[in-house]
Tab-separated table of C-alpha atoms and ligand atoms in Angstrom:
chain	number	residue	atom	x	y	z
A	1	MET	CA	141.804	134.742	105.797
A	2	GLN	CA	144.329	132.044	107.585
A	3	THR	CA	145.920	133.608	110.608
A	4	GLY	CA	149.277	131.875	110.992
A	5	SER	CA	148.779	128.266	110.573
A	6	ALA	CA	145.229	127.823	112.123
A	7	MET	CA	142.694	126.250	109.954
A	8	ASP	CA	139.934	128.243	109.039
A	9	VAL	CA	136.551	126.958	110.175
A	10	ILE	CA	132.918	127.276	109.903
A	11	LEU	CA	130.509	127.181	113.063
A	12	VAL	CA	127.397	125.010	112.604
A	13	VAL	CA	124.347	126.212	115.146
A	14	ASN	CA	121.172	124.494	115.522
A	15	SER	CA	118.969	126.272	117.996
A	16	GLY	CA	115.967	124.282	119.481
A	17	SER	CA	113.560	125.598	122.061
A	18	SER	CA	115.728	124.585	124.825
A	19	SER	CA	118.607	123.429	123.116
A	20	LEU	CA	121.845	124.590	121.318
A	21	LYS	CA	123.717	122.461	119.032
A	22	PHE	CA	127.105	123.407	117.730
A	23	ALA	CA	129.528	121.838	115.552
A	24	LEU	CA	132.901	123.342	113.678
A	25	TYR	CA	133.755	122.170	110.377
A	26	PRO	CA	136.818	122.967	108.413
A	27	ALA	CA	136.076	125.528	105.801
A	28	MET	CA	137.646	123.753	103.186
A	29	GLY	CA	137.423	119.659	102.409
A	30	ASN	CA	135.395	116.899	103.679
A	31	GLN	CA	131.857	117.893	104.301
A	32	THR	CA	131.301	115.147	107.251
A	33	GLU	CA	134.441	116.064	109.074
A	34	VAL	CA	133.777	117.765	112.511
A	35	LEU	CA	136.427	118.959	114.683
A	36	LEU	CA	134.249	119.604	117.580
A	37	SER	CA	130.871	119.321	118.411
A	38	GLY	CA	128.192	119.542	121.792
A	39	VAL	CA	124.685	120.027	122.391
A	40	VAL	CA	123.673	122.157	125.510
A	41	SER	CA	120.214	121.007	126.329
A	42	GLY	CA	117.581	121.987	129.019
A	43	ILE	CA	118.305	125.920	128.598
A	44	GLY	CA	115.751	127.899	130.732
A	45	VAL	CA	115.485	124.625	133.305
A	46	ARG	CA	118.874	123.230	134.023
A	47	PRO	CA	121.358	123.577	131.120
A	48	LYS	CA	123.969	120.817	130.757
A	49	LEU	CA	126.366	119.922	128.385
A	50	THR	CA	124.954	116.585	127.109
A	51	ALA	CA	126.797	115.595	123.652
A	52	LYS	CA	130.414	114.186	123.572
A	53	MET	CA	132.998	116.356	122.441
A	54	THR	CA	134.349	115.117	119.046
A	55	GLY	CA	138.241	116.345	117.985
A	56	GLU	CA	140.148	114.023	120.466
A	57	PRO	CA	143.261	113.885	118.339
A	58	LEU	CA	143.669	117.532	118.550
A	59	ALA	CA	143.053	117.630	122.484
A	60	ILE	CA	140.240	119.746	122.523
A	61	LYS	CA	138.684	120.808	125.833
A	62	PRO	CA	134.752	121.248	126.026
A	63	PRO	CA	133.781	124.831	125.242
A	64	PHE	CA	131.938	125.597	128.702
A	65	ASP	CA	133.728	124.643	132.045
A	66	ASP	CA	130.881	125.349	133.838
A	67	ILE	CA	127.278	126.231	132.481
A	68	ALA	CA	125.434	129.026	134.165
A	69	LYS	CA	121.864	128.166	135.621
A	70	ASP	CA	120.633	131.194	133.826
A	71	ALA	CA	122.493	130.380	130.850
A	72	THR	CA	120.906	131.685	127.419
A	73	HIS	CA	121.347	130.736	123.791
A	74	ALA	CA	123.194	134.249	123.476
A	75	SER	CA	125.254	133.624	126.606
A	76	LEU	CA	126.239	130.334	125.214
A	77	ILE	CA	127.208	131.674	121.893
A	78	LYS	CA	129.228	134.497	123.447
A	79	ALA	CA	131.004	131.797	125.586
A	80	LEU	CA	131.543	129.536	122.508
A	81	GLN	CA	132.913	132.501	120.721
A	82	GLU	CA	135.190	133.652	123.191
A	83	ARG	CA	136.605	130.067	123.701
A	84	LEU	CA	137.216	129.845	120.106
A	85	VAL	CA	139.708	132.848	120.469
A	86	THR	CA	141.375	131.999	123.799
A	87	GLU	CA	141.440	128.244	123.890
A	88	TYR	CA	141.201	127.389	120.341
A	89	SER	CA	143.827	129.408	118.633
A	90	GLN	CA	144.464	126.620	116.106
A	91	PHE	CA	141.213	127.761	114.599
A	92	ASN	CA	139.968	131.077	112.952
A	93	LEU	CA	136.350	131.237	112.416
A	94	ILE	CA	135.336	132.633	108.950
A	95	ALA	CA	131.783	131.850	108.960
A	96	ALA	CA	128.558	130.594	110.712
A	97	GLY	CA	125.644	128.593	109.046
A	98	HIS	CA	122.645	128.490	111.182
A	99	ARG	CA	119.534	126.161	111.170
A	100	ILE	CA	116.447	128.167	110.382
A	101	VAL	CA	113.299	126.285	111.111
A	102	HIS	CA	110.979	128.416	109.040
A	103	GLY	CA	111.534	130.139	106.007
A	104	GLY	CA	107.903	130.804	104.730
A	105	SER	CA	107.441	130.678	101.069
A	106	HIS	CA	110.476	133.366	100.423
A	107	PHE	CA	113.395	131.373	101.389
A	108	THR	CA	113.639	128.872	98.619
A	109	LYS	CA	117.661	127.862	99.435
A	110	PRO	CA	120.036	129.017	101.875
A	111	THR	CA	120.684	132.635	102.436
A	112	ILE	CA	123.246	135.116	103.484
A	113	ILE	CA	122.284	136.967	106.606
A	114	THR	CA	121.868	140.732	105.715
A	115	PRO	CA	119.836	143.285	107.623
A	116	GLU	CA	117.308	142.938	105.154
A	117	SER	CA	116.843	138.923	105.287
A	118	LEU	CA	117.023	139.222	108.887
A	119	GLN	CA	113.987	141.527	109.219
A	120	ARG	CA	112.265	139.172	106.681
A	121	LEU	CA	113.220	135.988	109.246
A	122	LYS	CA	111.488	137.959	112.176
A	123	THR	CA	108.301	138.414	110.000
A	124	LEU	CA	108.179	134.239	110.098
A	125	ILE	CA	108.428	134.462	113.953
A	126	PRO	CA	104.384	133.951	114.240
A	127	LEU	CA	104.777	130.894	112.061
A	128	ALA	CA	107.487	129.056	114.313
A	129	PRO	CA	107.036	131.059	117.937
A	130	LEU	CA	108.637	128.051	119.673
A	131	HIS	CA	111.824	128.137	117.421
A	132	GLN	CA	112.447	131.201	115.192
A	133	PRO	CA	113.064	133.506	118.088
A	134	GLN	CA	115.921	131.219	119.504
A	135	SER	CA	117.513	131.264	115.747
A	136	ILE	CA	117.113	134.767	115.687
A	137	LEU	CA	119.060	135.202	119.237
A	138	ALA	CA	121.746	133.154	118.031
A	139	ILE	CA	122.208	135.384	114.813
A	140	ASP	CA	121.947	138.358	116.816
A	141	ALA	CA	124.592	137.175	119.204
A	142	ILE	CA	127.279	136.152	116.861
A	143	ALA	CA	126.629	139.743	115.036
A	144	LYS	CA	127.213	141.435	118.233
A	145	ASN	CA	130.555	139.825	119.052
A	146	ALA	CA	131.627	139.522	115.381
A	147	PRO	CA	129.753	141.992	113.245
A	148	GLU	CA	131.775	141.264	109.902
A	149	LEU	CA	131.560	137.377	110.410
A	150	LEU	CA	129.674	135.732	107.573
A	151	GLN	CA	126.359	134.222	108.694
A	152	VAL	CA	124.198	132.072	106.856
A	153	ALA	CA	120.951	130.875	107.149
A	154	CYS	CA	119.351	127.275	106.308
A	155	PHE	CA	115.764	126.474	106.402
A	156	ASP	CA	114.176	123.192	107.346
A	157	THR	CA	111.301	124.392	104.854
A	158	SER	CA	113.441	125.298	101.818
A	159	PHE	CA	113.316	121.465	100.756
A	160	HIS	CA	109.757	121.117	100.237
A	161	ARG	CA	109.180	124.152	97.987
A	162	THR	CA	109.354	121.904	94.949
A	163	GLN	CA	105.918	120.362	95.988
A	164	SER	CA	103.026	120.955	93.814
A	165	LYS	CA	100.873	123.762	94.577
A	166	ILE	CA	97.960	121.624	95.538
A	167	GLU	CA	99.974	119.533	97.811
A	168	GLN	CA	100.648	122.866	99.689
A	169	MET	CA	97.162	123.734	100.141
A	170	PHE	CA	94.534	123.422	102.664
A	171	ALA	CA	91.010	123.422	101.822
A	172	LEU	CA	90.443	126.840	103.814
A	173	PRO	CA	89.253	130.290	102.312
A	174	ARG	CA	91.269	131.280	99.442
A	175	ALA	CA	92.661	134.466	101.068
A	176	LEU	CA	94.262	132.582	103.907
A	177	THR	CA	96.243	130.453	101.518
A	178	GLU	CA	97.395	133.846	99.799
A	179	GLU	CA	98.496	134.993	103.401
A	180	GLY	CA	100.540	132.124	103.793
A	181	ILE	CA	98.505	129.260	105.838
A	182	ILE	CA	99.696	126.474	103.760
A	183	ARG	CA	101.525	123.207	104.281
A	184	TYR	CA	105.341	124.154	104.709
A	185	GLY	CA	106.888	120.559	105.535
A	186	PHE	CA	109.692	120.347	107.898
A	187	HIS	CA	113.014	118.280	108.579
A	188	GLY	CA	114.015	119.790	105.198
A	189	LEU	CA	117.958	119.778	106.154
A	190	SER	CA	117.734	116.263	107.025
A	191	TYR	CA	116.240	115.435	103.971
A	192	GLU	CA	118.533	117.243	101.716
A	193	TYR	CA	121.257	115.184	103.584
A	194	ILE	CA	119.579	111.977	102.514
A	195	ALA	CA	118.563	112.982	99.253
A	196	SER	CA	122.654	113.913	98.726
A	197	VAL	CA	123.690	110.592	99.682
A	198	LEU	CA	120.854	108.424	97.913
A	199	PRO	CA	122.962	107.495	94.867
A	200	GLN	CA	125.614	105.979	96.902
A	201	TYR	CA	122.872	103.231	98.277
A	202	LEU	CA	120.403	102.934	95.618
A	203	GLY	CA	122.122	103.745	92.499
A	204	ASP	CA	119.944	104.540	89.380
A	205	LYS	CA	116.831	104.067	91.799
A	206	ALA	CA	117.802	107.171	93.777
A	207	ASP	CA	115.953	108.919	91.248
A	208	GLY	CA	112.752	106.738	91.727
A	209	LYS	CA	110.295	107.269	94.227
A	210	VAL	CA	111.616	107.136	97.545
A	211	LEU	CA	110.082	107.428	100.724
A	212	VAL	CA	112.332	108.762	103.778
A	213	ALA	CA	111.081	108.384	107.396
A	214	HIS	CA	112.709	110.922	109.762
A	215	LEU	CA	111.696	109.100	112.887
A	216	GLY	CA	113.481	111.164	115.821
A	217	ASN	CA	111.919	113.337	118.733
A	218	GLY	CA	110.241	115.208	116.001
A	219	THR	CA	108.732	112.721	113.366
A	220	SER	CA	108.004	113.011	109.827
A	221	MET	CA	107.897	111.520	106.288
A	222	CYS	CA	108.663	113.018	102.666
A	223	ALA	CA	108.188	111.738	99.649
A	224	MET	CA	110.990	112.016	97.161
A	225	LYS	CA	110.784	111.727	93.312
A	226	ASN	CA	113.955	112.931	91.656
A	227	ARG	CA	115.333	113.716	95.023
A	228	LYS	CA	113.048	116.487	95.279
A	229	SER	CA	110.038	116.535	97.892
A	230	VAL	CA	106.768	116.005	96.466
A	231	ALA	CA	104.710	115.298	99.592
A	232	SER	CA	105.385	115.438	103.138
A	233	THR	CA	103.514	114.813	106.356
A	234	MET	CA	104.258	117.856	108.357
A	235	GLY	CA	102.247	120.841	107.385
A	236	PHE	CA	101.822	124.396	107.995
A	237	SER	CA	103.264	123.679	111.744
A	238	THR	CA	105.643	121.210	113.093
A	239	LEU	CA	102.456	119.257	114.694
A	240	GLU	CA	101.185	117.873	111.989
A	241	GLY	CA	101.510	114.238	110.647
A	242	LEU	CA	103.094	111.375	112.639
A	243	VAL	CA	102.916	110.560	116.434
A	244	MET	CA	106.033	112.517	117.881
A	245	GLY	CA	107.955	112.424	121.371
A	246	THR	CA	105.592	115.180	122.724
A	247	ARG	CA	103.420	116.211	119.693
A	248	CYS	CA	100.262	114.836	118.686
A	249	GLY	CA	100.521	114.623	115.062
A	250	LEU	CA	97.284	114.281	113.009
A	251	LEU	CA	94.234	115.855	114.769
A	252	ASP	CA	90.834	116.534	113.849
A	253	ALA	CA	90.749	120.455	113.995
A	254	GLY	CA	87.450	119.957	115.818
A	255	VAL	CA	89.071	118.726	118.939
A	256	ILE	CA	90.799	122.067	119.566
A	257	LEU	CA	87.797	123.876	119.192
A	258	HIS	CA	86.165	121.315	121.725
A	259	LEU	CA	89.250	121.981	124.146
A	260	ILE	CA	88.779	125.764	123.947
A	261	LYS	CA	84.732	125.929	123.687
A	262	GLN	CA	83.730	123.027	125.790
A	263	LYS	CA	86.308	122.542	128.280
A	264	GLY	CA	87.186	126.342	128.628
A	265	LEU	CA	91.082	125.348	128.039
A	266	SER	CA	92.960	128.737	127.140
A	267	VAL	CA	95.046	129.107	123.852
A	268	ASP	CA	98.515	128.889	125.891
A	269	GLU	CA	97.173	125.558	127.778
A	270	VAL	CA	96.136	123.823	124.284
A	271	GLN	CA	99.257	124.858	122.799
A	272	LYS	CA	101.272	123.388	125.737
A	273	MET	CA	99.205	119.958	125.391
A	274	LEU	CA	99.765	119.826	121.651
A	275	TYR	CA	103.460	120.628	121.616
A	276	HIS	CA	104.605	119.167	124.705
A	277	GLU	CA	102.230	116.650	126.570
A	278	SER	CA	101.005	114.722	123.972
A	279	GLY	CA	102.458	111.972	121.299
A	280	LEU	CA	104.370	109.233	122.784
A	281	LEU	CA	104.390	110.891	126.284
A	282	GLY	CA	100.689	111.751	126.342
A	283	VAL	CA	99.720	108.334	125.419
A	284	SER	CA	102.117	106.298	127.212
A	285	GLY	CA	101.927	108.672	130.601
A	286	ILE	CA	105.410	107.555	130.946
A	287	SER	CA	107.964	109.044	128.522
A	288	SER	CA	108.665	110.311	125.083
A	289	ASP	CA	111.522	108.373	124.894
A	290	MET	CA	111.279	105.446	122.515
A	291	ARG	CA	113.971	103.659	124.563
A	292	ASP	CA	112.098	103.861	127.458
A	293	LEU	CA	108.788	102.808	126.199
A	294	GLN	CA	110.300	99.372	124.307
A	295	ARG	CA	111.825	98.613	127.857
A	296	SER	CA	108.679	98.881	129.594
A	297	ASP	CA	105.590	96.579	130.151
A	298	ASP	CA	103.060	98.811	130.825
A	299	PRO	CA	100.195	98.498	128.320
A	300	ASN	CA	99.972	102.105	127.818
A	301	ALA	CA	103.755	101.981	126.632
A	302	LYS	CA	102.707	99.106	124.097
A	303	GLN	CA	100.119	101.126	122.926
A	304	ALA	CA	101.572	104.181	122.455
A	305	ILE	CA	104.264	102.141	120.087
A	306	GLU	CA	101.247	100.597	118.387
A	307	LEU	CA	99.515	103.960	117.390
A	308	PHE	CA	103.501	105.356	116.567
A	309	CYS	CA	103.497	102.312	114.002
A	310	HIS	CA	99.867	102.437	113.046
A	311	ARG	CA	100.218	106.143	111.937
A	312	ALA	CA	103.451	105.626	110.340
A	313	LYS	CA	102.007	102.666	108.022
A	314	GLU	CA	99.171	105.165	107.297
A	315	GLU	CA	101.068	107.905	106.049
A	316	ILE	CA	103.515	105.554	104.163
A	317	GLY	CA	99.861	104.604	102.205
A	318	ASN	CA	99.217	108.237	101.663
A	319	LEU	CA	102.709	109.078	100.550
A	320	THR	CA	102.804	106.152	97.913
A	321	ALA	CA	99.467	107.278	96.438
A	322	VAL	CA	100.821	110.566	96.162
A	323	MET	CA	104.135	109.206	94.188
A	324	GLN	CA	101.875	106.706	92.597
A	325	GLY	CA	104.476	103.937	93.467
A	326	LEU	CA	107.100	102.889	95.650
A	327	ASP	CA	110.969	101.961	94.990
A	328	ALA	CA	112.404	102.459	98.733
A	329	ILE	CA	111.901	103.324	102.166
A	330	VAL	CA	114.628	105.001	104.041
A	331	PHE	CA	114.973	104.899	108.075
A	332	THR	CA	116.779	107.887	109.662
A	333	ALA	CA	116.880	109.838	112.950
A	334	GLY	CA	117.265	108.509	116.410
A	335	ILE	CA	114.500	106.257	116.069
A	336	GLY	CA	114.323	105.354	112.524
A	337	GLU	CA	118.417	104.715	112.942
A	338	ASN	CA	118.234	102.693	115.894
A	339	SER	CA	115.242	100.892	116.414
A	340	ALA	CA	115.175	97.492	114.948
A	341	MET	CA	111.678	96.739	116.506
A	342	ILE	CA	110.034	99.831	115.292
A	343	ARG	CA	111.483	99.424	111.817
A	344	GLU	CA	109.964	95.952	111.490
A	345	LYS	CA	106.719	96.691	113.206
A	346	ILE	CA	106.520	99.729	110.505
A	347	CYS	CA	107.513	97.508	107.357
A	348	GLU	CA	105.821	93.898	108.416
A	349	PRO	CA	102.152	95.059	107.276
A	350	LEU	CA	103.569	96.587	104.217
A	351	GLU	CA	103.989	93.175	102.566
A	352	TRP	CA	100.898	93.948	100.132
A	353	LEU	CA	103.036	97.070	98.780
A	354	GLY	CA	106.080	94.907	98.296
A	355	VAL	CA	108.225	95.513	101.040
A	356	LYS	CA	110.085	92.398	102.353
A	357	ILE	CA	112.181	92.765	105.528
A	358	ASP	CA	115.280	90.726	106.137
A	359	LYS	CA	114.882	90.402	109.915
A	360	ASP	CA	118.616	89.422	110.481
A	361	ALA	CA	119.761	92.362	108.684
A	362	ASN	CA	117.411	94.517	110.485
A	363	GLN	CA	118.337	93.369	113.750
A	364	ASN	CA	122.437	93.412	113.184
A	365	GLY	CA	122.175	97.170	111.958
A	366	LYS	CA	122.835	96.464	108.422
A	367	THR	CA	122.289	99.305	106.069
A	368	LYS	CA	120.313	97.418	103.585
A	369	ILE	CA	117.474	95.721	105.684
A	370	SER	CA	115.184	94.396	102.874
A	371	THR	CA	115.160	90.920	101.299
A	372	VAL	CA	116.705	90.127	98.001
A	373	ASP	CA	113.353	89.356	96.590
A	374	SER	CA	111.783	92.771	98.036
A	375	LYS	CA	110.183	94.762	95.332
A	376	VAL	CA	110.727	97.918	97.655
A	377	ARG	CA	114.353	98.668	98.943
A	378	VAL	CA	114.385	99.402	102.788
A	379	TYR	CA	117.453	101.254	103.962
A	380	VAL	CA	118.789	102.611	107.565
A	381	ILE	CA	120.662	105.767	106.706
A	382	PRO	CA	122.076	107.913	109.220
A	383	THR	CA	121.458	111.681	108.449
A	384	ASP	CA	123.431	114.948	109.136
A	385	GLU	CA	121.607	118.018	109.235
A	386	GLU	CA	124.935	119.985	110.585
A	387	ALA	CA	126.887	118.564	107.630
A	388	THR	CA	124.100	119.969	105.015
A	389	ILE	CA	124.405	123.639	106.647
A	390	ALA	CA	128.220	123.115	106.671
A	391	LYS	CA	128.133	122.341	102.992
A	392	ALA	CA	125.902	125.341	102.379
A	393	THR	CA	127.647	127.716	104.213
A	394	ARG	CA	130.940	126.891	102.494
A	395	GLY	CA	129.030	127.524	99.255
A	396	PHE	CA	129.304	131.574	100.253
A	397	LEU	CA	133.016	131.343	100.966
B	1	ADP	P1	115.899	115.006	117.628
B	1	ADP	O1	114.752	115.523	117.154
B	1	ADP	O2	115.860	115.626	119.022
B	1	ADP	O3	117.122	115.550	117.162
B	1	ADP	P2	116.695	112.035	117.806
B	1	ADP	O4	116.794	112.120	116.250
B	1	ADP	O5	118.012	112.431	118.604
B	1	ADP	O6	115.884	113.482	118.151
B	1	ADP	O7	116.184	110.926	118.139
B	1	ADP	C1	115.762	110.810	119.465
B	1	ADP	C2	114.517	109.757	119.563
B	1	ADP	O8	115.474	108.604	119.267
B	1	ADP	C3	114.312	109.268	120.864
B	1	ADP	O9	112.788	108.950	121.407
B	1	ADP	C4	114.843	107.942	121.308
B	1	ADP	O10	114.209	107.219	122.530
B	1	ADP	C5	115.266	107.501	120.208
B	1	ADP	N1	116.486	106.481	120.261
B	1	ADP	C6	117.667	106.788	120.327
B	1	ADP	N2	118.070	105.421	120.372
B	1	ADP	C7	117.491	104.638	120.433
B	1	ADP	C8	117.530	103.182	120.218
B	1	ADP	N3	118.852	102.376	120.358
B	1	ADP	N4	116.479	102.644	120.090
B	1	ADP	C9	115.230	103.246	119.957
B	1	ADP	N5	114.929	104.575	119.940
B	1	ADP	C10	116.122	105.074	120.096
């Protein structure tokens, strides 16, 4: 497969509703070594390449000189693939791994994309209408440019399929449960990564009762026992659970009925409100970005932070009850990895559970941020969803 001295590589693609993250990994060797990576954000509005390019030692140029205003996931993938041939001849692309938000009940592990599995992925579009179509477009775009290339789908829902049936059920009429209206849980690629590195930090306790808080733009928590998911705060969709950047989290279904029936909002208007105008943005009226809220003196910004932390505390209580105990908490993703203030605010009211934060360690960016006498250990561990995808894709080579 190696052409000349070119290095065999895997392209990892993470297609968001308006963003495209990509990364190149060696097909062999160290799973976290990234050769080149980037993010195009604002697709459909004002696309721009936002992320730094890695791989300076190889003097790699960014894969896009100029991003067209009307760029789509498909056109960007095409440009990237063309660049790989014309500009990056030191790399030989042998496989692509995709992050797929929804795998339904069927996909419990990474899967090679075939016409049959692609067809099945398309049937899941109604379950994730904002994300699934973009992932499928990316798969199609790659297949069009390189029909023989191995493509692998890695699912955000798979990690949670170890949950008990009861944990996955809503108390709805049975026929709906049977047709798949259940709690799927998301952010599974992030949780899988954290589960894979837990022994390095926790030793034997890695297989205990561990609560992982993925606090990014999207936020969720996962309760793990033996490094397997037993419960998660996200449910049928990516709306449920904690307060997010622009999503509401926990909401009485009666509110939705009220918005439609009494206030006369259309279903599309309600969808837009719940996905894009709620959460930190909706409560603060300022920003969905935690950094902006932390800097602000506005009382509404402060209230948004209070609500964010309050809901996190409530869900820690829930998940601890499900696990019947708590050995460790792990913070990860943008807010979890970077905001000492949020970590402290979430952990402080948990002293009754045996959580004691070492404030200096927390402020100073240490990995372990609990005190030596804390019954529950608390860690900050960076997540790496792309590394999980690269590893899974390598498994098929
Ligand atoms: P995504 O879900 O898009 O992958 P990230 O994991 O990158 O999101 O997290 C984005 C969130 O992390 C934003 O709310 C951002 O404000 C927050 N964040 C990043 N750095 C910091 C920081 N230093 N302090 C507080 N919040 C931060």
